Coordinates of C-alpha atoms and ligand atoms in Angstrom, one line a residue:
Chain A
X1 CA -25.6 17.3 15.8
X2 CA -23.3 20.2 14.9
X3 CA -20.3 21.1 13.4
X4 CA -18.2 24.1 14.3
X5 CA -15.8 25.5 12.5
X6 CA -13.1 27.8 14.4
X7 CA -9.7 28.2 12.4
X8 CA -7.8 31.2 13.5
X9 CA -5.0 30.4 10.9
X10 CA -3.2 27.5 8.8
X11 CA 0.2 27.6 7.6
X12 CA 2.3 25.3 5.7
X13 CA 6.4 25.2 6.2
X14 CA 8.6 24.0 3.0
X15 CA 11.3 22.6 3.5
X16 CA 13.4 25.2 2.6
X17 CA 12.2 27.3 6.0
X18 CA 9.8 29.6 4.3
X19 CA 6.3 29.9 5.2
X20 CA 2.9 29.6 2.9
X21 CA -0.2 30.6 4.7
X22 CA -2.9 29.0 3.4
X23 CA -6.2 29.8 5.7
X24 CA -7.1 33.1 7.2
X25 CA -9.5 32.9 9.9
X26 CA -12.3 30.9 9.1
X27 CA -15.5 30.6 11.3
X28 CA -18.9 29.0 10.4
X29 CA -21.2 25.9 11.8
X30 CA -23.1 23.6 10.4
X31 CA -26.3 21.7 11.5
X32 CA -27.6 18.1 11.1
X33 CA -29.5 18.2 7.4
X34 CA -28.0 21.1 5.9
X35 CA -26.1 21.1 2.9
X36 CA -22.8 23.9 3.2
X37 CA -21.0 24.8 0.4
X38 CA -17.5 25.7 -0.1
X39 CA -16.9 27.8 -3.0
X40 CA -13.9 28.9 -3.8
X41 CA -10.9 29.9 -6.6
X42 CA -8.4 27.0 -7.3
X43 CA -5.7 26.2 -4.2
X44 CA -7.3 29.1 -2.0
X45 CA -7.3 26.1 0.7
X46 CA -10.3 24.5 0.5
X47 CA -8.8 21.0 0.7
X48 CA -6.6 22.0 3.3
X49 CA -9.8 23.0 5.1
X50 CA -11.5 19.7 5.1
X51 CA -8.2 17.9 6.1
X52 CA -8.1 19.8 9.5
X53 CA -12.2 19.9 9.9
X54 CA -11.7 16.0 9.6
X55 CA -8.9 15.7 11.8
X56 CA -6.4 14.6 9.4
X57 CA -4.4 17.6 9.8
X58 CA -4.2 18.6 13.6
X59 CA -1.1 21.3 12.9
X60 CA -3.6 24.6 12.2
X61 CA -4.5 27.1 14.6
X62 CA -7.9 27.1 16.0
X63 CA -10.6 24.8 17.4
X64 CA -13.3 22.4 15.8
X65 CA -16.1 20.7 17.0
X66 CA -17.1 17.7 15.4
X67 CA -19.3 15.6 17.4
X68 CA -17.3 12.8 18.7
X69 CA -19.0 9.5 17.4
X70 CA -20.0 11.0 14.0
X71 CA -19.5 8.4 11.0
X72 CA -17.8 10.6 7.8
X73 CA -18.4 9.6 4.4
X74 CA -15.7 11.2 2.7
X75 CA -15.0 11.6 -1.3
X76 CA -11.6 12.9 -1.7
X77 CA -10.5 15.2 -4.6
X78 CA -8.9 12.1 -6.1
X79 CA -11.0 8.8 -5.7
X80 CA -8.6 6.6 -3.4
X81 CA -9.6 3.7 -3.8
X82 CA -7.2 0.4 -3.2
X83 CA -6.0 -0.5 -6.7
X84 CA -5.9 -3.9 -5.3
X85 CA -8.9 -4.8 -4.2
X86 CA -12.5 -5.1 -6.8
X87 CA -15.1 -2.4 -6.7
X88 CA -17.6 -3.9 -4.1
X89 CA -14.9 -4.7 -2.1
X90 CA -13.8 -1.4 -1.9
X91 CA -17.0 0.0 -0.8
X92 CA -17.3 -3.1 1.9
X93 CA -14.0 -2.7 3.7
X94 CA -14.7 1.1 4.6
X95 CA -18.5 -0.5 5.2
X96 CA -18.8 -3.7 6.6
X97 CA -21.6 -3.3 8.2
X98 CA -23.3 -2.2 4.6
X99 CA -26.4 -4.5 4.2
X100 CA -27.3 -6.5 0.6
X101 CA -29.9 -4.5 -0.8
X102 CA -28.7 -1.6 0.6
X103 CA -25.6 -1.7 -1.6
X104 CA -27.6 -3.3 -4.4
X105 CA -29.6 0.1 -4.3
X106 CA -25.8 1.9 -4.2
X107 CA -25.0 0.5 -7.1
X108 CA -27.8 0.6 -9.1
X109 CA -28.5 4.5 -8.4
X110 CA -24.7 5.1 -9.5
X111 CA -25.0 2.9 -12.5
X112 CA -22.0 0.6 -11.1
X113 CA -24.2 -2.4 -10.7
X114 CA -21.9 -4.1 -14.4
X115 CA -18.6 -3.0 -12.6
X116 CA -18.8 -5.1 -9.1
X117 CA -16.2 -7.1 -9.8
X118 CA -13.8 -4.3 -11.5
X119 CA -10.8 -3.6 -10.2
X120 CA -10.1 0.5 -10.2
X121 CA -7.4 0.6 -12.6
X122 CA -10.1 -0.6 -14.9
X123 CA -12.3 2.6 -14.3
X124 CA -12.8 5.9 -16.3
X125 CA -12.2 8.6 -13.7
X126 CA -16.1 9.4 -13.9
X127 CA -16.8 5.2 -12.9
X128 CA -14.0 5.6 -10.0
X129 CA -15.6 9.0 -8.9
X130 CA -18.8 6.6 -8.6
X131 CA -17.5 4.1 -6.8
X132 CA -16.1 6.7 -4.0
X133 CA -19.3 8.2 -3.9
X134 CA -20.8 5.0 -3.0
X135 CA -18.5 4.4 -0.4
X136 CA -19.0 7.4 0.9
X137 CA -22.8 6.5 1.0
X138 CA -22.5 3.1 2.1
X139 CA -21.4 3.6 5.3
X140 CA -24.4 5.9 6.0
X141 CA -22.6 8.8 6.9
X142 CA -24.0 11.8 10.0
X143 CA -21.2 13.8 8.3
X144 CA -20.7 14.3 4.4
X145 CA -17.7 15.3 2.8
X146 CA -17.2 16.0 -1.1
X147 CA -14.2 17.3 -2.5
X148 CA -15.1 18.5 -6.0
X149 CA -17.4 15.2 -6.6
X150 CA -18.5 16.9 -10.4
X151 CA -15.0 17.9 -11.1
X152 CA -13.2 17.2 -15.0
X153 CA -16.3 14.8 -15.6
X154 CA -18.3 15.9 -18.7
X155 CA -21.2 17.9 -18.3
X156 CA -23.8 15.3 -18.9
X157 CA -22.5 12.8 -16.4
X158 CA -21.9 15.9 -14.2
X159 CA -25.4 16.7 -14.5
X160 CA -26.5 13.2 -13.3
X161 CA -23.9 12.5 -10.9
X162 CA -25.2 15.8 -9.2
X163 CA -29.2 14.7 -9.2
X164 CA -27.6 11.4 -7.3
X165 CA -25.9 12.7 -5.1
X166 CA -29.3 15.2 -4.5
X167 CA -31.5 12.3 -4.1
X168 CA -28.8 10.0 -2.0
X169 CA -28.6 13.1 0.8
X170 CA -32.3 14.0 0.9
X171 CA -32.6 10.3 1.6
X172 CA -31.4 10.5 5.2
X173 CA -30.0 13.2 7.8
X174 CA -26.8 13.8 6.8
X175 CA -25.0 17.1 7.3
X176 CA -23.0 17.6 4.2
X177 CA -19.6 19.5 3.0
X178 CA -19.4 20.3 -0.2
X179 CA -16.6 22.1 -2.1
X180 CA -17.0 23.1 -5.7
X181 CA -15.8 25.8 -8.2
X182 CA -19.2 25.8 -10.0
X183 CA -22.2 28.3 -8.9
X184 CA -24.4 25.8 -10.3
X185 CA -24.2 22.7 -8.3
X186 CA -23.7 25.2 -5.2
X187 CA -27.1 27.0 -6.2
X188 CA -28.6 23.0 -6.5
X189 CA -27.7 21.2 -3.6
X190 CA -26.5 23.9 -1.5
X191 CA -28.7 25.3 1.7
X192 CA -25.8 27.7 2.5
X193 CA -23.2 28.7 0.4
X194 CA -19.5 30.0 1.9
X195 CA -17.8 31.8 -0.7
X196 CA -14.5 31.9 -0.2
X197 CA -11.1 34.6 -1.0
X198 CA -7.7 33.4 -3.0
X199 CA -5.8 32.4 -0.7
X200 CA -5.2 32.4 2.2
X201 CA -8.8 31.5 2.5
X202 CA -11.1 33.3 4.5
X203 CA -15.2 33.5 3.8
X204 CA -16.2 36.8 2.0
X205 CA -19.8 36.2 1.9
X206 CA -22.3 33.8 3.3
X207 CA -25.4 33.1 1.8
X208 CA -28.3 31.4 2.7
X209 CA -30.8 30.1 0.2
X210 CA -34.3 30.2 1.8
X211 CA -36.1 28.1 -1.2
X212 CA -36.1 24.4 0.2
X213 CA -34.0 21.8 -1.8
X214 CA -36.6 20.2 -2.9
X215 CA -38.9 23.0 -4.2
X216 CA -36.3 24.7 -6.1
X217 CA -37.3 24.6 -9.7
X218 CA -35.2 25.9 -12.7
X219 CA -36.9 29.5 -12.4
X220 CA -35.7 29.7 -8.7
X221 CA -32.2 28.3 -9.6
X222 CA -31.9 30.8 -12.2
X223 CA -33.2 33.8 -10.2
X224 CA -31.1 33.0 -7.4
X225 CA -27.8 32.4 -9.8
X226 CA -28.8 36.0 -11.0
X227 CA -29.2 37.6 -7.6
X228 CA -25.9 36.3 -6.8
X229 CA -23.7 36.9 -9.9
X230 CA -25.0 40.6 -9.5
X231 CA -23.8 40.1 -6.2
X232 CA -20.4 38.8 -7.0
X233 CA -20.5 41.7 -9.6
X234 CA -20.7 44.6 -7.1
X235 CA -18.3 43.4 -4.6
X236 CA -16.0 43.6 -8.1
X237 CA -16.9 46.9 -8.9
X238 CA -16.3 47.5 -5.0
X239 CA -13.0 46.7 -4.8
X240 CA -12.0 47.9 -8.4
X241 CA -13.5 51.4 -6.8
X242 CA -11.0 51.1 -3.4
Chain B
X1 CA 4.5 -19.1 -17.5
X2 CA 6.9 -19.8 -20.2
X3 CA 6.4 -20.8 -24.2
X4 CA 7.9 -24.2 -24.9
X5 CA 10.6 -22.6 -27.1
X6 CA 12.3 -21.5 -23.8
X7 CA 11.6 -24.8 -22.0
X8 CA 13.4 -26.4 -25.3
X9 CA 16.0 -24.0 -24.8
X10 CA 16.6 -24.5 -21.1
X11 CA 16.7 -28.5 -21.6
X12 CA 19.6 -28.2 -24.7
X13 CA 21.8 -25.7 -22.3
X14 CA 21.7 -28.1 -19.9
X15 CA 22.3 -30.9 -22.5
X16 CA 25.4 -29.1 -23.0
X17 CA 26.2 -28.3 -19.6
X18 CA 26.5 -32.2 -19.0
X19 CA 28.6 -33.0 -22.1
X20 CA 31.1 -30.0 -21.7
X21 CA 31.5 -32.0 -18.0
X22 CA 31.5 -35.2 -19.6
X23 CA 34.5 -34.7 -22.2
X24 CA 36.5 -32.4 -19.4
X25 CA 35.9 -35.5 -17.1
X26 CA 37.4 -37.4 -19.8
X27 CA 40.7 -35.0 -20.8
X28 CA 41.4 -34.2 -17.3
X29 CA 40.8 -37.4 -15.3
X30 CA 38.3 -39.0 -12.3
X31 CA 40.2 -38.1 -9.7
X32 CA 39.9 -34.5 -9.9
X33 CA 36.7 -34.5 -11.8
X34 CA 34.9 -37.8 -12.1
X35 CA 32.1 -38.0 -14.8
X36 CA 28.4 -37.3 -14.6
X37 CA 27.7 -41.5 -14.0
X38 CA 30.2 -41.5 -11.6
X39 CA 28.8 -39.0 -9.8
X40 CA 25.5 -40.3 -10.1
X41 CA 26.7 -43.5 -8.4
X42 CA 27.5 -41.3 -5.2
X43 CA 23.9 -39.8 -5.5
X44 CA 22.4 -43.5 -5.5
X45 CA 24.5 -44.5 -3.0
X46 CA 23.8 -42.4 -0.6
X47 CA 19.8 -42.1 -1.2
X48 CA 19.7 -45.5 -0.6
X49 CA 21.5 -45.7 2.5
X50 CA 19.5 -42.6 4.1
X51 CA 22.2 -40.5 4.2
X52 CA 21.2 -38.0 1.6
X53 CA 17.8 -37.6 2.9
X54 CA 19.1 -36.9 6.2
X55 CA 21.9 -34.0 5.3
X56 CA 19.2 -32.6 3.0
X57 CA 16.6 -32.6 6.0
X58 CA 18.6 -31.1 8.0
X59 CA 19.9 -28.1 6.1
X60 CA 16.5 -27.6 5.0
X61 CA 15.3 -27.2 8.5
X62 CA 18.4 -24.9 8.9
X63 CA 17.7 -22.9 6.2
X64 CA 13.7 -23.1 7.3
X65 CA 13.9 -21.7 10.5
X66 CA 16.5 -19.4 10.0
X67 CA 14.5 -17.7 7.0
X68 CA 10.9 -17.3 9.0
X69 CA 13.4 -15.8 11.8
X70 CA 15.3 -13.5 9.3
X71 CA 11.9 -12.4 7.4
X72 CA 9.5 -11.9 10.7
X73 CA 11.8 -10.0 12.7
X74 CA 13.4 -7.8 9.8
X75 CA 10.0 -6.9 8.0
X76 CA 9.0 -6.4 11.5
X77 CA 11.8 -3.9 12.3
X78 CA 11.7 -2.7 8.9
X79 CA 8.3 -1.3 9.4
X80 CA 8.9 0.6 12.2
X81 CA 12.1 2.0 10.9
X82 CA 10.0 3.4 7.6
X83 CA 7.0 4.8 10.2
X84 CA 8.5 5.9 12.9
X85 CA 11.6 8.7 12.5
X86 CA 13.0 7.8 16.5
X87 CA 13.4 4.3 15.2
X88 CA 14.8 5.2 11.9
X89 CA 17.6 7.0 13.6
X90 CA 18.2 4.8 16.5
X91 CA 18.2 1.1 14.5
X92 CA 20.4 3.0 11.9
X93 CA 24.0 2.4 12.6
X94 CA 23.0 -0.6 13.4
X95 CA 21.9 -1.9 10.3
X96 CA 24.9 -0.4 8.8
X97 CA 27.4 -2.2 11.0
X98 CA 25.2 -5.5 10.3
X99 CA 25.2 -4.7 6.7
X100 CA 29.1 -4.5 6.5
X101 CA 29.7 -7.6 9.0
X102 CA 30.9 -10.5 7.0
X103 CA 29.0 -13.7 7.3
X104 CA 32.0 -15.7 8.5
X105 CA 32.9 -13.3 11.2
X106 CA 29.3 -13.4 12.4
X107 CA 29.3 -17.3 12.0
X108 CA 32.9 -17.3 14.0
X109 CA 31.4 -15.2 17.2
X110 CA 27.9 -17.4 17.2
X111 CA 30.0 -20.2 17.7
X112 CA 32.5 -18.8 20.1
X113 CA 29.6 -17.2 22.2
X114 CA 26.7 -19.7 22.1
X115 CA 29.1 -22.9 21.5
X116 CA 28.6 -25.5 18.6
X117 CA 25.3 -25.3 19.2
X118 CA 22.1 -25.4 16.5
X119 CA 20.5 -22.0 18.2
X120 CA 23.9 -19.9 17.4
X121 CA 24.0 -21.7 13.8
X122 CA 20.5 -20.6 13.1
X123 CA 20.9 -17.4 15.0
X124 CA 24.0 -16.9 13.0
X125 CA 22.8 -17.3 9.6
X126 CA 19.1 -15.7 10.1
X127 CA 21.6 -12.7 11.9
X128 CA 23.1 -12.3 8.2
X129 CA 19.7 -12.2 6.1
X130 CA 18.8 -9.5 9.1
X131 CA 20.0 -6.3 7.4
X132 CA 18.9 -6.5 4.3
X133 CA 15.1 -8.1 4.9
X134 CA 15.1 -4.6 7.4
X135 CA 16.3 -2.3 4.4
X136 CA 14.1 -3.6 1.8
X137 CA 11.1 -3.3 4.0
X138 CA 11.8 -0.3 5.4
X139 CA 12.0 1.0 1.6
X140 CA 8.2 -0.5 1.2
X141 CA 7.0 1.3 4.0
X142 CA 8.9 4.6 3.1
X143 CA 6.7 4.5 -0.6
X144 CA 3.6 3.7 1.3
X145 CA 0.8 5.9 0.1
X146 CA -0.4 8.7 2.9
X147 CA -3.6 9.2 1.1
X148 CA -5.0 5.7 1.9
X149 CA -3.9 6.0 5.0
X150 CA -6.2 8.9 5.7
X151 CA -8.8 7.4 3.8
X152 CA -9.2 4.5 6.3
X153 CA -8.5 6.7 8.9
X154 CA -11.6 8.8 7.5
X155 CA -13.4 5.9 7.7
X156 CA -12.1 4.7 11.0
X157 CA -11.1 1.3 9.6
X158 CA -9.7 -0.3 12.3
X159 CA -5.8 -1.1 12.5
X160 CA -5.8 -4.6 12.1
X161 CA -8.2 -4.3 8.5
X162 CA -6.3 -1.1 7.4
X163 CA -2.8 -3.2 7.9
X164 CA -4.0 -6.0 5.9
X165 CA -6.4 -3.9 3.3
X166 CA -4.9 -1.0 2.7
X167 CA -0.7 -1.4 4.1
X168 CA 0.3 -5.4 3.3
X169 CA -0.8 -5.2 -0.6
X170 CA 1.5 -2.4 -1.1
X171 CA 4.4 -4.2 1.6
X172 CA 3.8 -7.5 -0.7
X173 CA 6.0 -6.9 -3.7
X174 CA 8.6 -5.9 -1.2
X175 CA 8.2 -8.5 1.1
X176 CA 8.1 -11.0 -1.9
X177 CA 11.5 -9.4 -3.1
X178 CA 13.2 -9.6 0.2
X179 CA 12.0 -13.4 0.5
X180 CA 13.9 -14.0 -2.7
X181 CA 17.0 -12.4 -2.3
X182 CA 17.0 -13.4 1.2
X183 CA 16.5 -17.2 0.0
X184 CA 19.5 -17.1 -2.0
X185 CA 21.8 -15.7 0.7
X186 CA 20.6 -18.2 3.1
X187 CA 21.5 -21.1 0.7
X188 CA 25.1 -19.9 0.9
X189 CA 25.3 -19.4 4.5
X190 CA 23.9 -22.7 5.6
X191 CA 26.7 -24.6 4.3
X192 CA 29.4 -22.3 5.3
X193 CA 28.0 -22.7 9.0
X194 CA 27.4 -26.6 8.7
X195 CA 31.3 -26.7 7.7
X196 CA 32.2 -24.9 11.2
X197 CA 30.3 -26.1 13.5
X198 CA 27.4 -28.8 13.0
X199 CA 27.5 -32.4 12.6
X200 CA 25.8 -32.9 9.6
X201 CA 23.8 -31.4 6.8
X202 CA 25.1 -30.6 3.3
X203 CA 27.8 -28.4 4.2
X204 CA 29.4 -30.8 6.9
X205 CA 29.0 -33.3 4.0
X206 CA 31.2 -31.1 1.9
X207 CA 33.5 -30.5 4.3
X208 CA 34.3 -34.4 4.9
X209 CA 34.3 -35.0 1.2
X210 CA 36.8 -32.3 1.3
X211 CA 39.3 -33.6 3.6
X212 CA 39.2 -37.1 2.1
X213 CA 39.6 -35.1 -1.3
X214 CA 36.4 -37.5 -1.8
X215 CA 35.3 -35.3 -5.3
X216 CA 32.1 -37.6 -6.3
X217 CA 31.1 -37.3 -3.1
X218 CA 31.5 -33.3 -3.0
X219 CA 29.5 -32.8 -6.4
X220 CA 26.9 -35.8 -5.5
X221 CA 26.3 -33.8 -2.4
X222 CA 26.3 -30.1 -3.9
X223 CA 24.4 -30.8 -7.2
X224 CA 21.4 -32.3 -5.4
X225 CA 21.5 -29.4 -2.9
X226 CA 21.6 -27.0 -6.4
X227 CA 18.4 -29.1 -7.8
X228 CA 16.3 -28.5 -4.7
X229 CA 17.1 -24.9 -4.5
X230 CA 15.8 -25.0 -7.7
X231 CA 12.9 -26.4 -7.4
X232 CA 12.1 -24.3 -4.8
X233 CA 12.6 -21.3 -6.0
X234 CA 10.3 -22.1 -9.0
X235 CA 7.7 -23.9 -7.5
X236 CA 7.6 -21.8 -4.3
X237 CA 9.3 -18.2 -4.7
X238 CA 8.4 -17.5 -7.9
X239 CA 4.7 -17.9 -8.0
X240 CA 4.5 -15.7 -4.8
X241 CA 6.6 -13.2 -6.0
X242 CA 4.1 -13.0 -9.3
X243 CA 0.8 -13.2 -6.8
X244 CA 2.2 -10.3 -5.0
X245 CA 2.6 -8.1 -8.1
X246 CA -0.8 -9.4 -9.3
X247 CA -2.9 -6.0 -9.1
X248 CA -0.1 -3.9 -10.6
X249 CA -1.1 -2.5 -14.2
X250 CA 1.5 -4.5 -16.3
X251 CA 4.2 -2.7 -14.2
X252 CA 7.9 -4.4 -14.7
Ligands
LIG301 N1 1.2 19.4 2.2 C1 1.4 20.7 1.7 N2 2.6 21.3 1.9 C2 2.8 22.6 1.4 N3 1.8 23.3 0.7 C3 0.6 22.7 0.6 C4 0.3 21.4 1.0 N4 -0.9 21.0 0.7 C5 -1.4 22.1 0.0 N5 -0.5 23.1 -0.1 C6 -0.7 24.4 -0.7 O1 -1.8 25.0 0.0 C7 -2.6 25.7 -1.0 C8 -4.0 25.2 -0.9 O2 -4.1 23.9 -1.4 P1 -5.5 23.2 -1.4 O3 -6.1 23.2 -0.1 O4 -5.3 21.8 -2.0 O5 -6.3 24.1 -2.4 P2 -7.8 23.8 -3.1 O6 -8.3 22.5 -2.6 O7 -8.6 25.0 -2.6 O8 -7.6 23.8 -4.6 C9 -1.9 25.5 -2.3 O9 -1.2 26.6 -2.7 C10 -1.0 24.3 -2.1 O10 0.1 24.4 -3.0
LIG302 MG1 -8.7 20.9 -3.6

């Protein structure tokens, strides 16, 4: 399974008649397993991005390739969840097919297990951020879409939410999106990181980290943070010499 | 639902209600407004022969049928107004020539068109609850939230769940407001189109009572019509209208 990626341009109309362009051309692909990272200044696009990889927004220029009877798991910048209907049923009606102890699991690993029955204007952001990751989980997702899971949470909860969401994709063959303004989670879960321009969006640099997910320690992490800051460094001192 | 106070409060307005009527019964005369027992009598009277029941029945059936009519096809058209533009633009002089057509004309031309007939009295009245179930639900639908939308599309929830999950809670409180007011301007209609063109229910009840200048008769008739719609609307609107705002944070 493979996802390509193949937009030649993206650009929003007001209403007004102007014109905003949002994404450059972008190009990349992604394979069954891998972890991709979007990184990426504040509204350079990034959302915009995953709308039209997903199909939501089909008025971009370009192509994409998304295998045909993939199931997304999706977390959206802002939960989404139906104010009107409890937690677990929620996570049910995008997952019907979601067996007991599957979701029993869910919920345990997400520390929701006390909120079942909650309805979401009950949640902190952090418990509602939960509960849209284990939606996005439940339905046992071939392709894996975070927008900003980690963001505005405390860095604690950031911190555990992040070794979750680590353990949940190792647990099965899931190719996963990620977009996320902090180096850290990318260097963590990421197996290839996009960086990404203001916008309009286009990727400056790709990196590949060669160090398995699972056998990066905090020495590696740290190395490979410091490889790329000096990295991010000289393509400053680059363009502050041109 | 409500602290006794009120309930208290409710029970000595209408305690007053029946004496003001009482003593202007009295000062004015029976003729022209016969007193609360007098009235009463009429009431008795015609439970006991059947009669009652029988107007009643059938302007609740009236008033039935026309409603599910009004409702199903307006929240239907509604919806397709607030999704789709083509339909927005096409139903809409439509809805604003049914908006400003006045119940008796449309009553008039049922009657003239389809004869004195039940279908063009029920036709006529659900045609005048039309407009404004198609407005209000076309409103819902305009404040429907796009992002659930795409998040069951994301998760290819398939139309029939996504309506009822994710679009009907939001359509409720709309729906539930629509049924009310709708409810209300039905109750008026009925009678007027009883009165034209049928040969019984409440309003042709009124409308004998009014040629015979047959007063008890007129208030026996339109008091007990007042006390079921008011019954109804408690015991029926109401608590829907509350379910359907249920989930809402505390809104107003
Ligand atoms: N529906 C829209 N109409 C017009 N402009 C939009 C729309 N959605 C997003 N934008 C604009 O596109 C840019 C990128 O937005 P977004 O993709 O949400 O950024 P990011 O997710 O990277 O923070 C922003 O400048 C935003 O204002
Ligand atoms: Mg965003």
């Amino acid at each position: 399974m493979r996802l390509e990626v193949d937009i030649t341009g993206k650009t929003f109309r007001s209403a007004a008649g102007g014109t905003h362009e949002v994404l450059a051309p972008v190009k990349f692909a992604l394979q069954s397993g891998e972890v991709g990272v979007l990184i990426g200044p504040s509204g350079c696009g990034k959302s915009t991005m995953l709308r039209i990889i997903l199909g939501l927004d089909r008025d971009f220029a370009g192509h994409v390739a998304r295998p045909p009877e993939a199931r997304i798991g999706m977390v959206f910048q802002e939960p989404r969840l139906l104010p009107w209907r409890s937690v677990e049923q929620n996570v049910r009606l995008a997952a019907p097919d979601v067996a007991d102890a599957k979701l029993a699991e869910l919920f345990r690993i997400l520390e929701l297990e006390a909120h079942r029955d909650h309805y979401p204007g009950e949640l902190s952001l952090g418990l509602a951020r939960r509960v849209a990751l284990a939606r996005a989980f439940a339905v046992e997702p071939d392709i894996l879409v975070l927008d900003e899971p980690l963001a505005s949470l405390d860095d604690a909860l950031a911190g555990r939410l992040r070794d979750e969401i680590a353990t949940l994709v190792a647990s099965r063959p899931v190719m996963t999106l990620l977009v996320t303004h902090s180096l850290d989670d990318a260097v963590r879960l990421g197996d290839r990181l996009f960086f990404l321009s203001p916008r309009p969006a286009r990727i400056v640099a790709e990196v590949p980290i060669g160090i398995p997910r699972d056998t990066r320690g905090e020495a590696e992490i740290a190395a490979i943070k410091a490889s790329l800051a000096q990295r991010t460094q000289g393509d400053r001192t680059e363009r502050d010499a041109s | 639902m409500q602290s006794p106070e009120t309930e208290v409060l409710r029970l000595l307005s209408f305690a007053l209600f029946l004496a003001i009527w009482w003593i202007a019964a009295l000062l004015v005369g029976g003729a022209k407004l016969p007193s609360p027992p007098a009235v009463l009598q009429v009431m008795i009277a015609e439970a006991a022969s059947g009669a009652l029941f029988l107007h009643l029945g059938a302007t609740l059936a009236r008033v039935a049928l026309a409603f599910t009519l009004a409702m199903s096809v307006g929240s239907a058209i509604g919806y397709l107004m607030g999704r789709i533009k083509l339909a927005d633009r096409l139903g809409d002089p439509w809805l604003i020539l049914l908006l400003n057509l006045p119940a008796l004309v449309v009553i008039v031309l049922a009657y003239i068109w389809a004869g004195l007939t039940e279908a063009a009295a029920i036709a006529a009245i659900a045609i005048n609850k039309l407009p404004t179930a198609i407005v209000t639900l076309r409103e819902g639908t305009r404040a429907l939230d796009r992002s659930l939308d795409e998040m069951a599309s994301v998760f290819a929830m398939p139309r029939w769940r996504a309506f009822r999950h994710v679009v009907l809670p939001q359509l409720a409180p709309y729906i539930a407001a629509s049924a009310r007011s709708g409810l209300s301007l039905v109750w008026k209609i009925v009678l007027v189109a009883e009165l034209l063109g049928r040969p019984n229910g409440v309003g042709f009840e009124i409308g004998v009572a009014f040629q015979l200048f047959d007063t008890p008769r007129l208030l026996a008739y339109s008091l007990t019509f007042a006390a079921v719609v008011l019954v109804i609307e408690t015991l029926l609107v109401q608590p829907f209208e509350a379910r359907a705002n249920r989930w809402r944070p505390r809104a107003a």
